[in-house]
Coordinates of C-alpha atoms in Angstrom, one line a residue:
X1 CA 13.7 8.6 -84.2
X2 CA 15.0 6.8 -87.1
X3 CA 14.4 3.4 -88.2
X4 CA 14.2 1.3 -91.3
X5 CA 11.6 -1.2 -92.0
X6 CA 11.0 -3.6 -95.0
X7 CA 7.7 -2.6 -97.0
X8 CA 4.9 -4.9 -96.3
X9 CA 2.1 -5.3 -99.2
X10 CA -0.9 -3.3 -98.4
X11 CA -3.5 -6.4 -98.1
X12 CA -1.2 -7.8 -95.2
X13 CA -1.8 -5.2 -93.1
X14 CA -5.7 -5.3 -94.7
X15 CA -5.9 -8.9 -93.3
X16 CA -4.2 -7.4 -89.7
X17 CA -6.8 -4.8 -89.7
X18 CA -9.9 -7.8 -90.6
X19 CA -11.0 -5.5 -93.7
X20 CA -12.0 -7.7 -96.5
X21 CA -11.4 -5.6 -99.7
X22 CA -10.8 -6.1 -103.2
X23 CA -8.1 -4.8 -104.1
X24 CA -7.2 -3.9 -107.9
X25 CA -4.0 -3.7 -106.8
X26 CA -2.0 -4.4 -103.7
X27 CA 0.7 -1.5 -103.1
X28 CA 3.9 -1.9 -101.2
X29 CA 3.4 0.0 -98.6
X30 CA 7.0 1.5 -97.3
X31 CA 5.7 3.8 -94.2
X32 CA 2.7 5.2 -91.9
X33 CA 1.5 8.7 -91.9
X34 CA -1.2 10.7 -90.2
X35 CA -0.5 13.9 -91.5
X36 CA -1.1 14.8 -94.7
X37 CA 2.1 17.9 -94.5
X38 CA 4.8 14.7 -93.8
X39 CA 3.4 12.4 -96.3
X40 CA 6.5 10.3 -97.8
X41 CA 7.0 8.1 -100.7
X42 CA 5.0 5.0 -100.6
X43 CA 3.1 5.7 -97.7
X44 CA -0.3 4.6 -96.2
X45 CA -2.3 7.2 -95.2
X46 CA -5.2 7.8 -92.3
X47 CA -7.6 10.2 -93.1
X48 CA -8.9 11.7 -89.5
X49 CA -11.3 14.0 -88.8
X50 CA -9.8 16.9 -85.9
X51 CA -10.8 19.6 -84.5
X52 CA -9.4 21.8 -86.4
X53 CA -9.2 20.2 -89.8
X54 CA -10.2 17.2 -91.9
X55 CA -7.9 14.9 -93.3
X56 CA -10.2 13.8 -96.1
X57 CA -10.0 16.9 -97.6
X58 CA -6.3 16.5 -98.1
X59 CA -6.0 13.6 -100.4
X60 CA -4.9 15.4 -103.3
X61 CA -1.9 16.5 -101.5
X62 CA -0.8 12.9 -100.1
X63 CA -1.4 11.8 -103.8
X64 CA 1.2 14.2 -104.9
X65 CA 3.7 13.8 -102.4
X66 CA 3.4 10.1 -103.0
X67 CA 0.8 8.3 -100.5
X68 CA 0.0 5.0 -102.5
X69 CA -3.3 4.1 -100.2
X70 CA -5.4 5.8 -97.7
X71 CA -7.9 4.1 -95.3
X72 CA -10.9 6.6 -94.7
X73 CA -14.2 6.9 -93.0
X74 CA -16.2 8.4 -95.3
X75 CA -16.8 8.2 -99.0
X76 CA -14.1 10.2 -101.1
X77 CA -13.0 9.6 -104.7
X78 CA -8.7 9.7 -105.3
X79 CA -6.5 8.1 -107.5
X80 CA -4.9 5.5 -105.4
X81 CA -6.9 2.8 -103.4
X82 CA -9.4 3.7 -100.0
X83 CA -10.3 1.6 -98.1
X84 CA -13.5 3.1 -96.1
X85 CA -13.9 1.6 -92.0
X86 CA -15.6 2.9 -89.2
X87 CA -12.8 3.7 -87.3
X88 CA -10.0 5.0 -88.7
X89 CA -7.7 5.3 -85.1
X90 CA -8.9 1.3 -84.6
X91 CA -7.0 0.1 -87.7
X92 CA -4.1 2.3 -87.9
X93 CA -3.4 1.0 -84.3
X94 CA -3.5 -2.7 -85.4
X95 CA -1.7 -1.8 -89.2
X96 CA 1.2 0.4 -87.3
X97 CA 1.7 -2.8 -84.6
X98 CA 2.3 -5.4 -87.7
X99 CA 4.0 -3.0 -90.1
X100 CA 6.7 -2.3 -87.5
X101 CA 7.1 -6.0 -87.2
X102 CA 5.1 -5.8 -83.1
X103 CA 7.5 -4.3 -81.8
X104 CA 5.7 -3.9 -78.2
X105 CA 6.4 -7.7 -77.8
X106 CA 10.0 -6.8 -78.0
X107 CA 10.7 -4.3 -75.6
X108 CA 9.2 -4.2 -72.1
X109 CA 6.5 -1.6 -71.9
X110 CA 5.8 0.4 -68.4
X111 CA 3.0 2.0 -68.7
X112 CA 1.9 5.2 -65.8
X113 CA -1.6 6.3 -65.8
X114 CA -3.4 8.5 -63.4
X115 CA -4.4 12.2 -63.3
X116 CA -1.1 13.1 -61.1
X117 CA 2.5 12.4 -60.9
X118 CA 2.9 10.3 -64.6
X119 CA 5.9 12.5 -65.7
X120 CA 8.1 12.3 -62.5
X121 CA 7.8 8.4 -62.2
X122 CA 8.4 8.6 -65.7
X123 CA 11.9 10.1 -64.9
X124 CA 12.5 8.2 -61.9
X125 CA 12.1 5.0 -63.8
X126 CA 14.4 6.0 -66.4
X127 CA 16.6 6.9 -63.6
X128 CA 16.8 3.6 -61.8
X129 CA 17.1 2.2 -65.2
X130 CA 20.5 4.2 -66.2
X131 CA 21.8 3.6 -62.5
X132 CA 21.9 0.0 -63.1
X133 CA 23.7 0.6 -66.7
X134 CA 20.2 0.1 -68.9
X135 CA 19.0 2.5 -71.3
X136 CA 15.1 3.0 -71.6
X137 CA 13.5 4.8 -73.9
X138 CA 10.8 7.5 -72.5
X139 CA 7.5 8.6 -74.2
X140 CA 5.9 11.9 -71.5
X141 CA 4.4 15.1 -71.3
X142 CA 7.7 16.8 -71.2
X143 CA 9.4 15.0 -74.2
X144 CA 10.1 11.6 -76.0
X145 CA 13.4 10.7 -75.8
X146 CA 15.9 7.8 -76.1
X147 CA 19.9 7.9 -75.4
X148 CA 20.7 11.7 -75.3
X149 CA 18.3 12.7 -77.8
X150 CA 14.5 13.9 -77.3
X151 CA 12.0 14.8 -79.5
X152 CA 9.4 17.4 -79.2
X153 CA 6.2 16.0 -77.9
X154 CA 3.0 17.1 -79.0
X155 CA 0.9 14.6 -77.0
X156 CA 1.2 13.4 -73.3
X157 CA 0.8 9.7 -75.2
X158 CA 1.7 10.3 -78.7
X159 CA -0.3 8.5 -81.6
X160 CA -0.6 4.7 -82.3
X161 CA 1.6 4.6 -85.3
X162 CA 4.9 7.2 -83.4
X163 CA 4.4 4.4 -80.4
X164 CA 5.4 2.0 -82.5
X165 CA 7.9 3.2 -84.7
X166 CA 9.6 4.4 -81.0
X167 CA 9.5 1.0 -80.2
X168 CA 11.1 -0.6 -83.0
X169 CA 13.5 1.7 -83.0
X170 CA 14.3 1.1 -79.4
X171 CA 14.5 -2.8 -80.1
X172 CA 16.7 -1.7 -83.2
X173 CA 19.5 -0.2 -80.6
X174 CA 19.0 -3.3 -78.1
X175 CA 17.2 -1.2 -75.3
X176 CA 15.1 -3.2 -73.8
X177 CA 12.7 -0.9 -72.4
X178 CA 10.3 1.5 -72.7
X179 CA 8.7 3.8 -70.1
X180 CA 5.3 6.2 -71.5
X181 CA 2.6 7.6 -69.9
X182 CA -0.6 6.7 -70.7
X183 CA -3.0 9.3 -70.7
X184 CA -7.1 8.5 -70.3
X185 CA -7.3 10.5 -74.3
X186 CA -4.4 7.8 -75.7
X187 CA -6.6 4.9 -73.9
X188 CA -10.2 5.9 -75.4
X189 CA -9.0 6.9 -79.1
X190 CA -7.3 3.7 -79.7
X191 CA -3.6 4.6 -79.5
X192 CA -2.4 2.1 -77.0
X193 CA -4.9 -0.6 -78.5
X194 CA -2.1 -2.9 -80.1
X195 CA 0.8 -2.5 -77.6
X196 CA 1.7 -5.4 -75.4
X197 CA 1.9 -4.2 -72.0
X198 CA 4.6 -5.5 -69.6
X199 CA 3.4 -3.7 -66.5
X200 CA 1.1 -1.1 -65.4
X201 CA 1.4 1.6 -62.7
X202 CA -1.5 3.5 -61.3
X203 CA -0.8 6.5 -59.3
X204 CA -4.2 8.6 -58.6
X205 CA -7.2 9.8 -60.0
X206 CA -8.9 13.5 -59.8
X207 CA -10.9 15.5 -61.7
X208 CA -9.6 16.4 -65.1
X209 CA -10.3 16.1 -68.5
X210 CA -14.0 16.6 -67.9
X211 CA -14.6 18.0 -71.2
X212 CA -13.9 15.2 -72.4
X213 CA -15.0 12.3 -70.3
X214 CA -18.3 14.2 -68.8
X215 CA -18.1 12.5 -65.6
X216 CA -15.6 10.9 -62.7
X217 CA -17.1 7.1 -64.0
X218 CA -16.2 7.7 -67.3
X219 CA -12.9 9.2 -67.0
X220 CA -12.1 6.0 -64.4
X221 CA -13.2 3.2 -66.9
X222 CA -10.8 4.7 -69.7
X223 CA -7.8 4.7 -67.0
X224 CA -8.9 1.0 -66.3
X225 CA -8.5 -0.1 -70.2
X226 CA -4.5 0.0 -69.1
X227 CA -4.4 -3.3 -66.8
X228 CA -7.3 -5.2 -69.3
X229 CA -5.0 -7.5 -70.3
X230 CA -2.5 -7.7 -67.5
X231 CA -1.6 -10.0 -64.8
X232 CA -3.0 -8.5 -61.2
X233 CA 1.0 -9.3 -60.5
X234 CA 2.4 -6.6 -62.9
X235 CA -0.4 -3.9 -61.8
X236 CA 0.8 -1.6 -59.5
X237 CA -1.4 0.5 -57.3
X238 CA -1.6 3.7 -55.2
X239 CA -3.9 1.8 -52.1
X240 CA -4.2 5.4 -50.8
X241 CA -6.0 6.7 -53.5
X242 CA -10.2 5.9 -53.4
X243 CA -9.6 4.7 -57.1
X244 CA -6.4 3.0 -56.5
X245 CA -9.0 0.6 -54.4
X246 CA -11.4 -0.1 -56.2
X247 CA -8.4 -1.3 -58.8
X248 CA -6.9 -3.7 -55.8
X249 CA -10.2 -4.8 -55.4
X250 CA -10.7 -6.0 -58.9
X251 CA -7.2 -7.1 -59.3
X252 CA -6.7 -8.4 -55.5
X253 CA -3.3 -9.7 -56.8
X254 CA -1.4 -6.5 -57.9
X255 CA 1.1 -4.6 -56.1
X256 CA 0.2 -2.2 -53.4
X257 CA 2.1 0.9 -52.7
X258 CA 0.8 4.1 -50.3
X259 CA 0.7 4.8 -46.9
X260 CA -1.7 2.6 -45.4
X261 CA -1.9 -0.8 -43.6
X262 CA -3.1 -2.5 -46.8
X263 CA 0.1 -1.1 -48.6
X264 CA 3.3 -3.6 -49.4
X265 CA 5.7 -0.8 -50.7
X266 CA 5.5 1.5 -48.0
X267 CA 7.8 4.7 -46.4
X268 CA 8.4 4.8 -42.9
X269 CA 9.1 8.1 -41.0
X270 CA 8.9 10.5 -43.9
X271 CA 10.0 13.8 -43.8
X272 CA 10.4 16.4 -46.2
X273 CA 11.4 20.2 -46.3
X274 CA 12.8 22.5 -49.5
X275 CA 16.0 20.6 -50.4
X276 CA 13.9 17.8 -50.4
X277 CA 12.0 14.4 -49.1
X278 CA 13.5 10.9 -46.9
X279 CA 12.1 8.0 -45.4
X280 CA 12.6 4.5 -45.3
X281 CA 11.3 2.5 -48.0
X282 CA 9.8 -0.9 -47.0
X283 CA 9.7 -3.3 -49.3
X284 CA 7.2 -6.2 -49.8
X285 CA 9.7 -8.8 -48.2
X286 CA 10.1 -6.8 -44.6
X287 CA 13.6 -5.4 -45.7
X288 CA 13.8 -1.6 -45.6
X289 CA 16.6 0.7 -47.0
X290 CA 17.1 5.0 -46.3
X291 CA 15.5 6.9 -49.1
X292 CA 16.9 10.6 -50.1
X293 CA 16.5 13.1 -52.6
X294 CA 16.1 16.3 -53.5
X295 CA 12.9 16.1 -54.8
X296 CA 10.4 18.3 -53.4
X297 CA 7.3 17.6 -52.0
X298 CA 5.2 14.9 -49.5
X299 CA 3.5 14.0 -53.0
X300 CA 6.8 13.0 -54.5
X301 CA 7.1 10.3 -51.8
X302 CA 4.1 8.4 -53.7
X303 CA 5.4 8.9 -56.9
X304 CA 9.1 7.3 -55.7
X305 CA 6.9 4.4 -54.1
X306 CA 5.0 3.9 -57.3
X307 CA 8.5 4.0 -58.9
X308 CA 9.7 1.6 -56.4
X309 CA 6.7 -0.6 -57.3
X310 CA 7.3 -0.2 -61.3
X311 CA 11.0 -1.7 -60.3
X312 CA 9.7 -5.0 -58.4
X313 CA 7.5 -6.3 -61.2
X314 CA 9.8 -5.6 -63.4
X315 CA 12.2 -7.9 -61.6
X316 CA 14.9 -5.5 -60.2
X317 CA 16.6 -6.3 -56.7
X318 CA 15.7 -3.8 -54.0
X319 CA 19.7 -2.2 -54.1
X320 CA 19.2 -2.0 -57.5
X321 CA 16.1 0.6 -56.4
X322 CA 16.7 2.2 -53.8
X323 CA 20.0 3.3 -55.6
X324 CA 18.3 4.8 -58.7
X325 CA 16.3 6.1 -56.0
X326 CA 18.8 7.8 -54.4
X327 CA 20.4 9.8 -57.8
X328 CA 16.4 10.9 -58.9
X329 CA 17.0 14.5 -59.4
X330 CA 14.4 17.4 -59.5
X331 CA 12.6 17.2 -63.2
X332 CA 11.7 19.9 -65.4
X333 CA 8.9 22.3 -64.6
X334 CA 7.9 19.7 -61.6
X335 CA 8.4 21.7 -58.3
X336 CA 11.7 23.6 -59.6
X337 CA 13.1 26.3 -57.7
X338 CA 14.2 29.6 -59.6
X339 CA 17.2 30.6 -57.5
X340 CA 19.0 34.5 -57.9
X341 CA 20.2 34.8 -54.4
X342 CA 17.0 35.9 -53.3
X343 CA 16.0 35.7 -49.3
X344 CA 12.9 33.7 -50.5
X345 CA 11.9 30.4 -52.2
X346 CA 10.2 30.5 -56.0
X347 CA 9.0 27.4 -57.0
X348 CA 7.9 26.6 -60.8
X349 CA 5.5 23.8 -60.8
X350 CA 3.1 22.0 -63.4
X351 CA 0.0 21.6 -61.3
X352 CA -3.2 22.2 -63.2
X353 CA -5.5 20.4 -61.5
X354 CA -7.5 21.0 -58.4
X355 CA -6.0 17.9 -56.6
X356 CA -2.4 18.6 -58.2
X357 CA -2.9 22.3 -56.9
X358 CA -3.6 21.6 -53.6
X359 CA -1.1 19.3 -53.2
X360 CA 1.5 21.6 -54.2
X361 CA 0.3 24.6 -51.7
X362 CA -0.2 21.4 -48.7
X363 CA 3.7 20.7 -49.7
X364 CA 4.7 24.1 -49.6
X365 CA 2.6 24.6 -46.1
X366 CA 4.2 22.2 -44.7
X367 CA 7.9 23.7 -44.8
X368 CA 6.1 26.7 -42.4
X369 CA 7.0 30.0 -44.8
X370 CA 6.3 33.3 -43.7
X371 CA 3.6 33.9 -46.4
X372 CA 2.4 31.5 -49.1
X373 CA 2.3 33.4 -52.4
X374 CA 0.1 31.4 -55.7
X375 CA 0.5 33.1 -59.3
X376 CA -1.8 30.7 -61.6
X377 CA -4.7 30.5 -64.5
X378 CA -6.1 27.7 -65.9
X379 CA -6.6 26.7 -69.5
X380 CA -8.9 27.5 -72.0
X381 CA -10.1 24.9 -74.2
X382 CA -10.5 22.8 -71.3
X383 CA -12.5 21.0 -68.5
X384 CA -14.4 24.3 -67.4
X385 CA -15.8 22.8 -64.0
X386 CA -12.4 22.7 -62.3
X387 CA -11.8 26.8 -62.3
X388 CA -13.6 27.5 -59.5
X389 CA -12.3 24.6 -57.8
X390 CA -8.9 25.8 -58.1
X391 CA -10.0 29.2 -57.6
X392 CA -11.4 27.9 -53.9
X393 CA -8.5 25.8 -52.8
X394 CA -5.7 28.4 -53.9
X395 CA -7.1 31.4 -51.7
X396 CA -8.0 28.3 -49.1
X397 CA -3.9 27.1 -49.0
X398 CA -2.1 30.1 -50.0
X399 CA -2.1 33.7 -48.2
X400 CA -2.3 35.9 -51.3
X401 CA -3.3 34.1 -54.8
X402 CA -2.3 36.1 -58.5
X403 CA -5.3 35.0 -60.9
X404 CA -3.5 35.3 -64.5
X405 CA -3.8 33.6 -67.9
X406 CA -2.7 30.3 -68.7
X407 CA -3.1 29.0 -72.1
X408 CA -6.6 30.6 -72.8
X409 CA -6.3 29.3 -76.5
X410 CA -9.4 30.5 -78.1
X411 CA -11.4 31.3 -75.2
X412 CA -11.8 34.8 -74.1
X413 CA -9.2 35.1 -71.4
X414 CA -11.3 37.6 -69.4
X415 CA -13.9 34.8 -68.9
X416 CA -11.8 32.4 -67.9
X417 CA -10.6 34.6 -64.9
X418 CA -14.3 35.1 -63.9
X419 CA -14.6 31.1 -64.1
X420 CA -11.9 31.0 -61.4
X421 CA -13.1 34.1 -59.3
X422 CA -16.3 32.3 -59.2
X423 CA -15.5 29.7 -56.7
X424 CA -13.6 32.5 -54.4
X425 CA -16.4 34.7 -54.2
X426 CA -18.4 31.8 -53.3
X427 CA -15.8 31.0 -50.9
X428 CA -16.2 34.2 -49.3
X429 CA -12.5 35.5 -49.7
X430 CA -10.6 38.5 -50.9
X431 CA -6.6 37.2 -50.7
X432 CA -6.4 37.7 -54.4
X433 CA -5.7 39.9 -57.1
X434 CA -6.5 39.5 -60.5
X435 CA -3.9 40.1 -63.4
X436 CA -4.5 38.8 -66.9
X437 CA -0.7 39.3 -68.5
X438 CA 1.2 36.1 -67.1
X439 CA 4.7 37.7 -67.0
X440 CA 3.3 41.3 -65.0
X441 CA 1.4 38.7 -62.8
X442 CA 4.9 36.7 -62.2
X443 CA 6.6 40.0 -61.5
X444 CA 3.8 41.2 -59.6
X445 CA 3.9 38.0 -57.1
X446 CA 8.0 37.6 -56.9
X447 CA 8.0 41.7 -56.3
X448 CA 5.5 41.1 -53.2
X449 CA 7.7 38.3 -51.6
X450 CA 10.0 39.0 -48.8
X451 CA 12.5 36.9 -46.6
X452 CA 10.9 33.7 -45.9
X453 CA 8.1 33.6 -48.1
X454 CA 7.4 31.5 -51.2
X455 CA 5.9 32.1 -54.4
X456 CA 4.6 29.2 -56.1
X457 CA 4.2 29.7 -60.0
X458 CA 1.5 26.8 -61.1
X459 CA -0.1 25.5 -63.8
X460 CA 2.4 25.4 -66.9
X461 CA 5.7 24.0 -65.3
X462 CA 8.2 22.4 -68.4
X463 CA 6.2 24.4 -71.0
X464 CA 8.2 26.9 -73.0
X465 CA 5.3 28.5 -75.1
X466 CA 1.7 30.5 -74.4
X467 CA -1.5 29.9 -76.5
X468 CA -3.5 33.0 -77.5
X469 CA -6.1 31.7 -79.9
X470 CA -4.0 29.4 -82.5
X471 CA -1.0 31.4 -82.1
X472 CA 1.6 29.8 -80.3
X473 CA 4.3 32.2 -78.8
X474 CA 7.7 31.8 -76.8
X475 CA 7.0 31.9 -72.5
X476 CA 8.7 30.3 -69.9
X477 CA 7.9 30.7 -66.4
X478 CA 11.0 30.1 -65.9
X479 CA 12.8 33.1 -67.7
X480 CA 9.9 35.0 -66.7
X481 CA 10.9 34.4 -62.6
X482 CA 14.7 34.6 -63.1
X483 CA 14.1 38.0 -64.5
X484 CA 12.0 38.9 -61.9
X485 CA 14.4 37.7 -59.5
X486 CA 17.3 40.0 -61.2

């Protein structure tokens, strides 16, 4: 998204970022940039080390497309002035907060963390926003987007220096807030350091991200950097969850959501089946109101409650919720049906977790199909102790399970289906086939079904793209089923 800005001298945002430097001259700086390819200008640029590549050894190029400063983290010689730190992510969170003039302290921020369910109460948020005639602007997994226009996101929570430049844009067009998911990544590399908070919604926590974190603790202490420096009265919590309590208990204060006694946004007589879920929402003054959609799914409840809950502390009346509420609408890649006229149900979902899994073959269970059909992988690159996890509860919940790739990325895809396969044989069963091509696997599992049945495509939901290696290449399950299907 666009915006102008007024340069800002380079020792400014020096003195932002509490580095004391010398400077032999003090650059106007006129914009941020992290990659060395979009380099503008009169820009200030942070070296990072990736994965993949080192910034540092780009300088050359940022000096001839015009980069007037670079802040680094390890010594380099260049033309224009470095300034060398210990944390390159640290500062360019608190330089990209004051050179977009703090713009987090302008807009409301809404922030969803959790392992499950960010991206649909991302949606339903924006959704009881527009119902009530206010635009928000939206930073997910599935896209960033603002008005009628979305932008191609790379990141779950994007980095420091794009969170800020959405947000002054959004305060430039007068909306007033801003929805994001806040991954456990964005909150332990320093992208969210600088922004200002309004409210904070938890919605569960199970394993994921394991090759990052190492353990359960860890990955739970980087979710709890979100409510630091909030009120406990605009924290919102799934009481159902074992996390969500331990969260209550050290913010006894916040808003409670779930099932439970203990819960004070609860839904009464749910019920649920494939055009979608009901129940009636109680709110924390006694009053309840009729809930309806067509979102699919007993988990979707606690994602509308936690939506709900996002609404109260961010001072909406109860009509005003239930009624965005009532218009949420079934979200991309999240439990989306594939329809041709077929006798049977296929249902695209993004689940690629063990809980997330389960969850969706419990939900699918529960609407009493003839036979449960599962086509999924899992992704290489990635937390390695969940395969056979997955592998376990798929052939557990569904009656035949289709092993096939995911994104393997530069793992060996092969091993990756043996990582899965592991926790079935330990398991005992044989309901399951393995296929390594996702689209044969796809027509494999929708060629099986007959009246009655449901195939449940999991793992890669929204995403239009596959990952062999570094090579990125067009696939949608979602093309891949309708052809199927026709």
């Amino acid at each position: 998204m666009k915006t102008t800005v007024s340069p800002v001298p380079l020792s400014v945002l020096l003195k932002v970022a509490k580095e004391s430097v010398d400077l032999k001259e003090d650059p106007l700086i006129r914009g941020l940039s992290y990659d060395s390819r979009k380099v503008r200008e009169g820009d200030l640029f942070f070296a990072m080390k990736g994965a993949q590549s080192d910034a540092h050894d780009h300088l050359s190029e940022v000096i001839k497309k015009g980069g007037v400063a670079a802040i680094v983290e390890r010594g380099v010689s260049a033309s224009i002035p470095l300034i060398q730190t210990t944390s390159v992510l640290k500062k360019m969170s608190k330089m990209a907060s004051r050179f977009y003039q703090n713009p987090t302290k302008k807009v409301k921020v809404i922030g969803v963390t959790g392992t499950n369910g960010k991206t649909t109460i991302t949606y339903i948020l924006e959704n009881i926003f527009r119902s009530i005639g206010e635009k928000c602007g939206v930073l997910g997994t599935i896209n960033y987007r603002v008005d009628d226009q979305s932008f191609l996101a790379p990141n779950t929570t994007p980095m420091s220096i794009d969170i800020h430049q959405f947000a002054h844009g959004l305060h430039q067009k007068g909306i007033s807030h801003l929805v994001m998911e806040v991954s456990s990544h964005a909150l332990e590399l320093h992208r969210v350091d600088d922004v200002s908070f309004f409210c904070g919604i938890f919605t569960n926590l199970t394993q994921d991200h394991l090759d990052f974190h190492s353990t359960m603790e860890n990955y739970f202490h980087a979710k709890l950097k979100l409510f630091e420096h909030l009120p406990d009265e605009k924290i919102v919590v799934n009481i159902d969850d074992p996390y969500g309590k331990k969260i209550a208990q050290k913010y006894p204060n916040c808003l409670r959501f779930g099932q439970g006694s203990q819960a004070q946004i609860k839904a009464c007589e749910p019920r649920w089946d494939l055009k979608g879920v009901q129940f009636d929402l109680r709110f924390p003054s006694g009053q309840s109101y009729p809930v309806k959609t067509n979102l699919i799914g007993r988990h979707n409840i606690s994602n509308l409650l936690a939506s709900a809950g996002g609404g109260v502390v961010c001072g909406l009346n109860e009509n005003q919720i239930v009624d965005g509420l009532n218009q949420s609408h079934t979200i991309p890649g999240r439990f989306e049906r594939v329809e041709a006229g077929q006798q049977f149900v296929v249902v695209i979902d993004y689940a690629h977790t063990p809980d997330a899994l389960g969850k969706a073959l419990d939900a699918l269970r529960d609407v009493n199909p003839q036979r449960l059909i599962c086509v999924f992988g899992a992704g290489g690159d990635r937390d390695k102790r969940k395969r056979p996890l997955m592998g376990k509860i798929a052939t557990q919940k569904a009656d035949m399970v289709i092993l096939t790739s995911d994104n393997p990325r530069t793992e060996d895809p092969s091993q990756i289906l043996k990582d899965i396969e592991a926790g079935i044989i330990e398991d005992g069963k044989s309901n399951y086939s393995i296929m390594e091509n996702r689209e044969k696997a796809i027509f494999y599992g929708i060629g099986m079904a007959k009246e009655k049945d449901i195939v449940l495509i999991a793992g890669k939901g929204h995403e239009n793209y596959q990952i062999y290696g570094k090579e990125k290449t067009t696939f949608s399950d979602q093309e891949v089923a309708h052809r199927a299907l026709v």
